[in-house]
Tab-separated table of C-alpha atoms in Angstrom:
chain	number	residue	atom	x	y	z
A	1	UNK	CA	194.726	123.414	-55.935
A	2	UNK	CA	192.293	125.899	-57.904
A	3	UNK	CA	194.971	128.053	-59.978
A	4	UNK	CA	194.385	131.188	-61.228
A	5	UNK	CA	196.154	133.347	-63.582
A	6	UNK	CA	197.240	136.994	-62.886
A	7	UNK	CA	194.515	138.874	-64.704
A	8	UNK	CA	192.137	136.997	-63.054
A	9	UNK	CA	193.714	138.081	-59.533
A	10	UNK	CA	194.017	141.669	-60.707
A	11	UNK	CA	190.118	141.789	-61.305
A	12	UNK	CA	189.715	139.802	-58.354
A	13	UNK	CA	191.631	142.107	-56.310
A	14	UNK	CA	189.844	145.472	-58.575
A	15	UNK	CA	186.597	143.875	-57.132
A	16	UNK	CA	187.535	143.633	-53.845
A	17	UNK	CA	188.782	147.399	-53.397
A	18	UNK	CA	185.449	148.276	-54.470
A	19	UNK	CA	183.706	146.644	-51.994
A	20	UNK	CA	185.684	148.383	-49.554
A	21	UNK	CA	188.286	145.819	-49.419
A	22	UNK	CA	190.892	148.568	-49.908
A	23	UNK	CA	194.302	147.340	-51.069
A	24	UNK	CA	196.562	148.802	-48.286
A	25	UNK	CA	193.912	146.490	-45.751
A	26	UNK	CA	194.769	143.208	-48.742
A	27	UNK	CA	198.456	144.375	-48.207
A	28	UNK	CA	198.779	144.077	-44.262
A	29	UNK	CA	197.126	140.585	-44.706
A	30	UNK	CA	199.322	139.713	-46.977
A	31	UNK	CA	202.225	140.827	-44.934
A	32	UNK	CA	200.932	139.385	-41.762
A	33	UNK	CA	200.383	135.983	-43.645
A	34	UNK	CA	204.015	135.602	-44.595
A	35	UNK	CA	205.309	137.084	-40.716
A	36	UNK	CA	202.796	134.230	-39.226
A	37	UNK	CA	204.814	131.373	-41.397
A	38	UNK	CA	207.805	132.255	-40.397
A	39	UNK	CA	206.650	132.605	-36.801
A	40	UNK	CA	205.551	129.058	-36.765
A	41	UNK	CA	208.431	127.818	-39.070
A	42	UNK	CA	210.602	128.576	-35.978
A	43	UNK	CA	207.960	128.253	-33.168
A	44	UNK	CA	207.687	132.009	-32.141
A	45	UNK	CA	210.135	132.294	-29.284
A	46	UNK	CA	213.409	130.824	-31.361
A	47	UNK	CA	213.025	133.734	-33.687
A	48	UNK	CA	214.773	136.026	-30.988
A	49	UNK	CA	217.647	137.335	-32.085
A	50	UNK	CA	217.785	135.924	-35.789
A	51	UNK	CA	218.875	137.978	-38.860
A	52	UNK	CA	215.783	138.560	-41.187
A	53	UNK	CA	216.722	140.118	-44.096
A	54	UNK	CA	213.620	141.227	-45.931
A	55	UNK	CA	214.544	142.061	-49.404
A	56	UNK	CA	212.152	144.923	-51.173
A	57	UNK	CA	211.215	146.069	-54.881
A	58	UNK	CA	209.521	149.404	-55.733
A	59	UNK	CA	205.807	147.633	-55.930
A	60	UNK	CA	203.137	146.033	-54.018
A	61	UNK	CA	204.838	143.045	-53.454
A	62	UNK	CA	207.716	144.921	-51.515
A	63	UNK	CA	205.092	146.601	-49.711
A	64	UNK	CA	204.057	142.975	-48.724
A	65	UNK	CA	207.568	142.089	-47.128
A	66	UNK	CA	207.498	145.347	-45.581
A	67	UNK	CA	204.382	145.031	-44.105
A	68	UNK	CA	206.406	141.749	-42.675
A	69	UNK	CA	209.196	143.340	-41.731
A	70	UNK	CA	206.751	145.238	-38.959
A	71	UNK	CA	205.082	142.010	-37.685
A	72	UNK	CA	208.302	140.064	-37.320
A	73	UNK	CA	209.858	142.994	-34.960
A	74	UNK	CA	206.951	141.305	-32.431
A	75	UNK	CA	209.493	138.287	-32.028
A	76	UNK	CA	212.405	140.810	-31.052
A	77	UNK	CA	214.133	139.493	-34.689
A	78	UNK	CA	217.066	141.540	-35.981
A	79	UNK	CA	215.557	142.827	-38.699
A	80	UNK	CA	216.853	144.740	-42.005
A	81	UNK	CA	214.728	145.485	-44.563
A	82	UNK	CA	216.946	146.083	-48.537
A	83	UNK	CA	215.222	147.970	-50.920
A	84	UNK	CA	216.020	147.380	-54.385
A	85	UNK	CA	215.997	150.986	-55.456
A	86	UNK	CA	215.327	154.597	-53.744
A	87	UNK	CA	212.290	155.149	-51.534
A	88	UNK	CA	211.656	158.275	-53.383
A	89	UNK	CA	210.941	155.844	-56.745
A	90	UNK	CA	208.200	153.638	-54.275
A	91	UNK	CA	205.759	152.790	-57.028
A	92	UNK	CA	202.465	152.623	-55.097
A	93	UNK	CA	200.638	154.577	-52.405
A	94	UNK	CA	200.347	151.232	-50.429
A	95	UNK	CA	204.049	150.552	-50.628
A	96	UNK	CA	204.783	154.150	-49.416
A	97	UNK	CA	202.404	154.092	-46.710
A	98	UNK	CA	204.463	151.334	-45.739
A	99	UNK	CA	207.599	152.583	-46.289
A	100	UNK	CA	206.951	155.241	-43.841
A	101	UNK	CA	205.908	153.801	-41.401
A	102	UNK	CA	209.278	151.717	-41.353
A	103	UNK	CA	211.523	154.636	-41.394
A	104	UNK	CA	209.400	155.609	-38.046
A	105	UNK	CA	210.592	152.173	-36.366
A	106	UNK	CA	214.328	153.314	-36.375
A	107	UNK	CA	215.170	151.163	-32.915
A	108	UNK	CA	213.569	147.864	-34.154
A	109	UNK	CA	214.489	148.039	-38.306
A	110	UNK	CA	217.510	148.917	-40.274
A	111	UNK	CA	216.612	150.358	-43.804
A	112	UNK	CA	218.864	150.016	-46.032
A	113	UNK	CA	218.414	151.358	-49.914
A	114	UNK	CA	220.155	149.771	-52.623
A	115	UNK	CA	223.264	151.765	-54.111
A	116	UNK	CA	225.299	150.167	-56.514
A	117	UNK	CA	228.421	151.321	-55.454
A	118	UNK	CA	227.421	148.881	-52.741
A	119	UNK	CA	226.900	146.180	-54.343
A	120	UNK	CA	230.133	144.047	-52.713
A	121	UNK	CA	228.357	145.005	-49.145
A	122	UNK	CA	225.194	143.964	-50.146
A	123	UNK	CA	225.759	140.773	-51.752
A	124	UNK	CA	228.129	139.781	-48.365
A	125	UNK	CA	224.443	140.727	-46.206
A	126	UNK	CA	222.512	138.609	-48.138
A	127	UNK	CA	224.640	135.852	-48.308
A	128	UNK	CA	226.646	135.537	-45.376
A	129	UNK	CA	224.485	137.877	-42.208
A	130	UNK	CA	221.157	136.342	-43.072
A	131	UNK	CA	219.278	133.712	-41.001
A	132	UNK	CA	215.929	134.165	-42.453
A	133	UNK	CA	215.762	135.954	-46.170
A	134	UNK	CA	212.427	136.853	-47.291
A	135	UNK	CA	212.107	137.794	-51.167
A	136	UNK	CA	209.529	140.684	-51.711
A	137	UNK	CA	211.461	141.718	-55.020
A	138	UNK	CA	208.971	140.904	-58.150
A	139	UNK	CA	206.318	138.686	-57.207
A	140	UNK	CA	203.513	138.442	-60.085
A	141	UNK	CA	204.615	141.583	-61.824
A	142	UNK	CA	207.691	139.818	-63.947
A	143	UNK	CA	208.483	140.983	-67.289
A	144	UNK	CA	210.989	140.515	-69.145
A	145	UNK	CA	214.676	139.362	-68.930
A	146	UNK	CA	216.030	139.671	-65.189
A	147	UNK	CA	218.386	142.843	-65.149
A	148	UNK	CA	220.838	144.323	-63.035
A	149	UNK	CA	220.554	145.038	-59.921
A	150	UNK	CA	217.744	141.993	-59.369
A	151	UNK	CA	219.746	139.491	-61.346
A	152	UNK	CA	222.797	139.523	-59.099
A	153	UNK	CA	220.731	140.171	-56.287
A	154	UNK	CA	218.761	136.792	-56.897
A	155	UNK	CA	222.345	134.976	-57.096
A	156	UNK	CA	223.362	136.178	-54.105
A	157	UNK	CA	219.794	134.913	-51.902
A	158	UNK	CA	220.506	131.723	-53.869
A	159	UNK	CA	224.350	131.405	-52.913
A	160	UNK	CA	222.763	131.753	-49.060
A	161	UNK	CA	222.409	127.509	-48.135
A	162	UNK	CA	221.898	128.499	-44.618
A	163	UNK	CA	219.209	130.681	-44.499
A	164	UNK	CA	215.650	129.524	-45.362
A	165	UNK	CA	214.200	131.749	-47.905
A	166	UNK	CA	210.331	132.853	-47.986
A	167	UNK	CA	208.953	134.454	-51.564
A	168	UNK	CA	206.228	136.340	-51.192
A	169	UNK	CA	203.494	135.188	-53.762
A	170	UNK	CA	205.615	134.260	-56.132
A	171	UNK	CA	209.623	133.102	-55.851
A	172	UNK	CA	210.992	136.029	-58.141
A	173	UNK	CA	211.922	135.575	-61.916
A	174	UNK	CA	209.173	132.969	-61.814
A	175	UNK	CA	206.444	133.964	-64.669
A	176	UNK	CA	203.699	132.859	-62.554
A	177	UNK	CA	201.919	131.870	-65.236
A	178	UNK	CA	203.491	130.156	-67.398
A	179	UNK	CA	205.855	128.724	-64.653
A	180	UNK	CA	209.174	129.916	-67.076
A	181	UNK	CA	212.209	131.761	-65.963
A	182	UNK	CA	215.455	132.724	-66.472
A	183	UNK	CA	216.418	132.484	-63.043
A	184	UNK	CA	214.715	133.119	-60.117
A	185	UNK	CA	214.737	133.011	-55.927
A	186	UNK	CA	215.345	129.073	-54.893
A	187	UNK	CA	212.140	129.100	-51.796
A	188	UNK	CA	212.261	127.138	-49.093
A	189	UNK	CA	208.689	128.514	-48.942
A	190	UNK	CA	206.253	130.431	-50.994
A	191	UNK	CA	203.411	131.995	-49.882
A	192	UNK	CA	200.889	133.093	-52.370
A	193	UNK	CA	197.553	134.949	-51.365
A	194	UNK	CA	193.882	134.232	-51.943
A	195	UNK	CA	194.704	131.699	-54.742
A	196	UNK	CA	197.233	129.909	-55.956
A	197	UNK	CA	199.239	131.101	-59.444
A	198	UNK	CA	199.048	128.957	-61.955
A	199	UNK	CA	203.221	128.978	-62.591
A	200	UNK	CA	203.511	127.982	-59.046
A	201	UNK	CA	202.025	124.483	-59.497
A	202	UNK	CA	204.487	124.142	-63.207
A	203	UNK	CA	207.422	124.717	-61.625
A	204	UNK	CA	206.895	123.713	-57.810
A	205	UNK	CA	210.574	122.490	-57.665
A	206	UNK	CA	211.503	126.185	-56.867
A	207	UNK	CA	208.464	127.119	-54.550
A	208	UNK	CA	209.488	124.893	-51.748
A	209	UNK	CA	206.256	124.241	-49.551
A	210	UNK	CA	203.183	126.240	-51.107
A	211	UNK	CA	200.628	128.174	-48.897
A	212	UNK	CA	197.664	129.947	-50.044
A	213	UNK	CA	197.112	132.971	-47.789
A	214	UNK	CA	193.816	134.491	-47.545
A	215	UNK	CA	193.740	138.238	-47.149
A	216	UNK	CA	190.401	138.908	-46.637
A	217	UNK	CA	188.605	139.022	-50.121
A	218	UNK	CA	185.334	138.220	-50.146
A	219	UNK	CA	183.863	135.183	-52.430
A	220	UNK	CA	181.609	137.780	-53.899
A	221	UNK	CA	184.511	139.457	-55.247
A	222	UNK	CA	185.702	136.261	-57.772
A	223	UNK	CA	183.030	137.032	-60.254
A	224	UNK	CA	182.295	140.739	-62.103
Protein backbone atom coordinates (compact mmCIF):
# COMPACT_ATOMS: atom_id res chain seq x y z
CA UNK A 1 0.00 0.00 0.00
CA UNK A 2 1.21 3.75 -0.70
CA UNK A 3 1.41 5.16 3.05
CA UNK A 4 1.26 8.48 3.88
CA UNK A 5 1.93 10.35 6.95
CA UNK A 6 -0.53 12.81 8.64
CA UNK A 7 0.88 16.11 7.46
CA UNK A 8 0.84 14.95 4.21
CA UNK A 9 -3.06 14.11 4.54
CA UNK A 10 -3.69 17.43 6.25
CA UNK A 11 -2.28 19.31 3.08
CA UNK A 12 -3.87 16.84 1.04
CA UNK A 13 -7.11 17.38 2.58
CA UNK A 14 -6.19 21.71 2.81
CA UNK A 15 -5.96 21.20 -1.05
CA UNK A 16 -8.92 19.56 -1.56
CA UNK A 17 -11.26 22.14 0.41
CA UNK A 18 -9.91 24.59 -1.87
CA UNK A 19 -10.92 23.11 -4.81
CA UNK A 20 -14.27 23.02 -3.53
CA UNK A 21 -13.90 19.72 -2.00
CA UNK A 22 -15.31 21.16 1.24
CA UNK A 23 -14.59 19.09 4.36
CA UNK A 24 -18.18 18.53 5.68
CA UNK A 25 -18.73 16.83 1.73
CA UNK A 26 -14.91 14.62 2.73
CA UNK A 27 -16.77 13.95 6.09
CA UNK A 28 -20.13 12.30 4.77
CA UNK A 29 -17.82 10.13 2.53
CA UNK A 30 -16.00 9.22 5.09
CA UNK A 31 -18.96 8.33 7.17
CA UNK A 32 -20.77 6.62 4.41
CA UNK A 33 -17.51 4.53 3.71
CA UNK A 34 -17.40 3.03 7.17
CA UNK A 35 -21.72 2.53 7.23
CA UNK A 36 -21.16 0.64 3.65
CA UNK A 37 -18.51 -1.94 5.48
CA UNK A 38 -20.49 -2.72 7.97
CA UNK A 39 -23.47 -3.10 5.66
CA UNK A 40 -21.69 -5.70 3.70
CA UNK A 41 -19.84 -7.20 6.78
CA UNK A 42 -23.38 -8.42 7.71
CA UNK A 43 -25.03 -8.51 4.22
CA UNK A 44 -27.50 -5.52 4.62
CA UNK A 45 -30.69 -7.18 5.75
CA UNK A 46 -29.04 -9.11 9.03
CA UNK A 47 -28.21 -5.72 10.39
CA UNK A 48 -31.97 -5.34 11.52
CA UNK A 49 -32.29 -5.04 14.84
CA UNK A 50 -28.50 -5.12 15.99
CA UNK A 51 -27.00 -2.83 18.70
CA UNK A 52 -24.49 -0.33 17.04
CA UNK A 53 -22.88 1.55 19.42
CA UNK A 54 -21.03 4.35 17.70
CA UNK A 55 -18.61 5.79 20.08
CA UNK A 56 -17.75 9.78 19.45
CA UNK A 57 -14.82 12.33 20.37
CA UNK A 58 -15.13 16.14 20.12
CA UNK A 59 -13.29 16.20 16.44
CA UNK A 60 -13.60 15.31 12.91
CA UNK A 61 -13.19 11.88 13.37
CA UNK A 62 -16.38 11.70 15.67
CA UNK A 63 -18.05 13.63 13.13
CA UNK A 64 -17.06 10.63 10.84
CA UNK A 65 -18.91 7.93 13.07
CA UNK A 66 -21.66 10.26 13.31
CA UNK A 67 -22.04 10.79 9.91
CA UNK A 68 -22.33 6.70 10.24
CA UNK A 69 -24.52 6.62 12.77
CA UNK A 70 -27.16 8.36 10.07
CA UNK A 71 -26.45 5.87 7.22
CA UNK A 72 -26.69 2.77 9.38
CA UNK A 73 -30.39 3.90 10.65
CA UNK A 74 -31.14 2.83 6.65
CA UNK A 75 -30.78 -0.92 7.90
CA UNK A 76 -33.44 -0.26 10.78
CA UNK A 77 -30.13 -0.93 13.34
CA UNK A 78 -30.61 0.04 16.99
CA UNK A 79 -28.46 2.62 17.06
CA UNK A 80 -26.75 4.78 20.00
CA UNK A 81 -24.35 7.10 19.32
CA UNK A 82 -21.70 7.98 22.97
CA UNK A 83 -20.05 11.06 22.89
CA UNK A 84 -16.98 11.33 24.77
CA UNK A 85 -17.63 14.77 26.15
CA UNK A 86 -20.53 17.58 25.90
CA UNK A 87 -21.95 18.59 22.53
CA UNK A 88 -21.57 22.11 23.55
CA UNK A 89 -17.42 21.40 23.54
CA UNK A 90 -17.93 19.84 19.57
CA UNK A 91 -14.58 20.99 18.24
CA UNK A 92 -15.39 21.57 14.55
CA UNK A 93 -18.13 23.13 12.45
CA UNK A 94 -18.31 19.75 10.51
CA UNK A 95 -18.73 17.73 13.65
CA UNK A 96 -21.53 20.12 14.83
CA UNK A 97 -23.28 20.18 11.67
CA UNK A 98 -23.41 16.67 12.35
CA UNK A 99 -24.24 16.63 15.67
CA UNK A 100 -27.36 18.39 14.89
CA UNK A 101 -28.59 16.81 12.63
CA UNK A 102 -28.54 13.63 15.01
CA UNK A 103 -30.32 15.23 17.80
CA UNK A 104 -33.13 15.86 14.91
CA UNK A 105 -33.37 11.90 14.37
CA UNK A 106 -34.77 11.35 17.98
CA UNK A 107 -37.02 8.07 16.79
CA UNK A 108 -34.12 6.29 14.95
CA UNK A 109 -30.82 7.39 17.41
CA UNK A 110 -30.23 7.54 21.07
CA UNK A 111 -27.59 10.26 22.03
CA UNK A 112 -26.06 9.76 24.78
CA UNK A 113 -23.17 12.33 26.25
CA UNK A 114 -20.55 11.13 28.39
CA UNK A 115 -20.89 12.04 32.25
CA UNK A 116 -18.60 10.61 34.53
CA UNK A 117 -20.78 9.99 37.19
CA UNK A 118 -21.82 7.44 34.59
CA UNK A 119 -19.12 5.85 34.00
CA UNK A 120 -20.38 2.19 35.63
CA UNK A 121 -23.46 2.60 32.96
CA UNK A 122 -21.37 3.32 30.27
CA UNK A 123 -18.72 0.87 30.50
CA UNK A 124 -21.79 -2.03 31.01
CA UNK A 125 -23.19 -0.40 27.20
CA UNK A 126 -20.12 -0.81 25.66
CA UNK A 127 -19.28 -3.99 26.83
CA UNK A 128 -22.17 -6.01 27.38
CA UNK A 129 -25.41 -4.13 24.91
CA UNK A 130 -23.19 -3.82 21.89
CA UNK A 131 -23.37 -5.96 18.71
CA UNK A 132 -21.51 -3.74 16.44
CA UNK A 133 -19.03 -0.96 18.22
CA UNK A 134 -17.65 1.53 15.96
CA UNK A 135 -14.62 3.70 17.44
CA UNK A 136 -14.80 7.39 16.17
CA UNK A 137 -12.85 8.55 19.44
CA UNK A 138 -9.18 9.86 18.22
CA UNK A 139 -8.39 8.75 14.91
CA UNK A 140 -5.11 10.60 13.48
CA UNK A 141 -5.25 13.39 15.99
CA UNK A 142 -3.38 11.30 19.03
CA UNK A 143 -1.19 13.04 21.34
CA UNK A 144 0.02 12.21 24.13
CA UNK A 145 -0.55 9.65 26.98
CA UNK A 146 -4.25 8.17 26.81
CA UNK A 147 -6.25 9.92 29.75
CA UNK A 148 -9.32 9.51 31.50
CA UNK A 149 -12.26 9.24 30.25
CA UNK A 150 -10.72 7.61 26.72
CA UNK A 151 -8.40 5.28 28.55
CA UNK A 152 -11.10 3.35 30.38
CA UNK A 153 -13.32 3.85 27.66
CA UNK A 154 -10.83 1.95 25.23
CA UNK A 155 -10.73 -1.00 27.96
CA UNK A 156 -14.09 -1.34 28.03
CA UNK A 157 -14.59 -1.67 23.69
CA UNK A 158 -11.66 -4.06 24.20
CA UNK A 159 -13.27 -6.20 27.13
CA UNK A 160 -16.38 -6.49 24.34
CA UNK A 161 -15.24 -10.27 22.50
CA UNK A 162 -18.59 -10.34 20.97
CA UNK A 163 -19.00 -7.41 19.16
CA UNK A 164 -16.89 -6.67 16.04
CA UNK A 165 -15.31 -3.37 16.35
CA UNK A 166 -14.79 -0.82 13.28
CA UNK A 167 -12.06 2.25 13.89
CA UNK A 168 -12.55 4.86 11.87
CA UNK A 169 -9.16 5.81 10.13
CA UNK A 170 -7.21 4.90 12.66
CA UNK A 171 -7.91 2.19 15.76
CA UNK A 172 -7.54 4.87 18.65
CA UNK A 173 -4.30 5.30 20.80
CA UNK A 174 -2.58 4.16 17.62
CA UNK A 175 0.11 7.03 16.59
CA UNK A 176 -0.57 6.53 13.06
CA UNK A 177 2.61 7.27 12.25
CA UNK A 178 4.86 5.85 14.00
CA UNK A 179 2.54 2.79 14.62
CA UNK A 180 3.31 3.23 18.81
CA UNK A 181 0.80 3.21 21.56
CA UNK A 182 0.04 2.87 24.88
CA UNK A 183 -3.06 1.18 24.34
CA UNK A 184 -5.46 1.49 21.89
CA UNK A 185 -9.04 0.05 20.27
CA UNK A 186 -8.36 -3.90 19.32
CA UNK A 187 -10.28 -3.55 15.31
CA UNK A 188 -11.79 -6.14 13.83
CA UNK A 189 -11.66 -3.56 11.01
CA UNK A 190 -10.14 -0.27 10.18
CA UNK A 191 -11.10 1.87 7.68
CA UNK A 192 -8.81 4.63 6.72
CA UNK A 193 -9.69 7.26 3.91
CA UNK A 194 -7.99 8.33 0.70
CA UNK A 195 -4.66 6.72 1.81
CA UNK A 196 -3.43 4.54 4.01
CA UNK A 197 -1.42 5.86 7.45
CA UNK A 198 1.74 4.90 7.66
CA UNK A 199 1.28 3.42 11.58
CA UNK A 200 -1.43 1.32 10.20
CA UNK A 201 0.85 -0.93 8.09
CA UNK A 202 3.62 -1.04 11.60
CA UNK A 203 1.29 -2.25 13.73
CA UNK A 204 -1.45 -4.11 11.52
CA UNK A 205 -1.93 -6.70 14.37
CA UNK A 206 -4.46 -4.17 15.90
CA UNK A 207 -6.14 -2.87 12.59
CA UNK A 208 -7.84 -6.09 11.79
CA UNK A 209 -8.68 -6.03 7.92
CA UNK A 210 -7.46 -2.57 6.37
CA UNK A 211 -9.60 -0.58 3.80
CA UNK A 212 -8.67 2.51 2.12
CA UNK A 213 -11.81 4.61 1.60
CA UNK A 214 -11.89 7.17 -0.98
CA UNK A 215 -13.86 10.28 -0.16
CA UNK A 216 -13.79 12.06 -3.11
CA UNK A 217 -10.39 14.00 -3.32
CA UNK A 218 -9.23 14.65 -6.41
CA UNK A 219 -5.56 13.38 -7.67
CA UNK A 220 -4.88 16.99 -8.37
CA UNK A 221 -5.15 17.67 -4.83
CA UNK A 222 -1.85 15.26 -3.69
CA UNK A 223 0.60 17.80 -4.88
CA UNK A 224 0.76 21.86 -3.79
Amino acid sequence: MDAITTQEMMGIEERAHAMGVVRLLMMENAGAGVAHHIANKFNGRDLEGKRVLLIAGLGNNGGDAMVAARHLTHYRTDVTVLLIGRSKDIRTEEARTNWSILERMSRSIRLVEFDEHSMNSIRSMIMMDADIIVDGIFGTGIKGSIREPHSSIIDAINANKKAYKVAVDVPSGLDPDTGRYEKCVKADATITFHRVKRGLLISSDVCGKIIVWPIGIPPEAESG
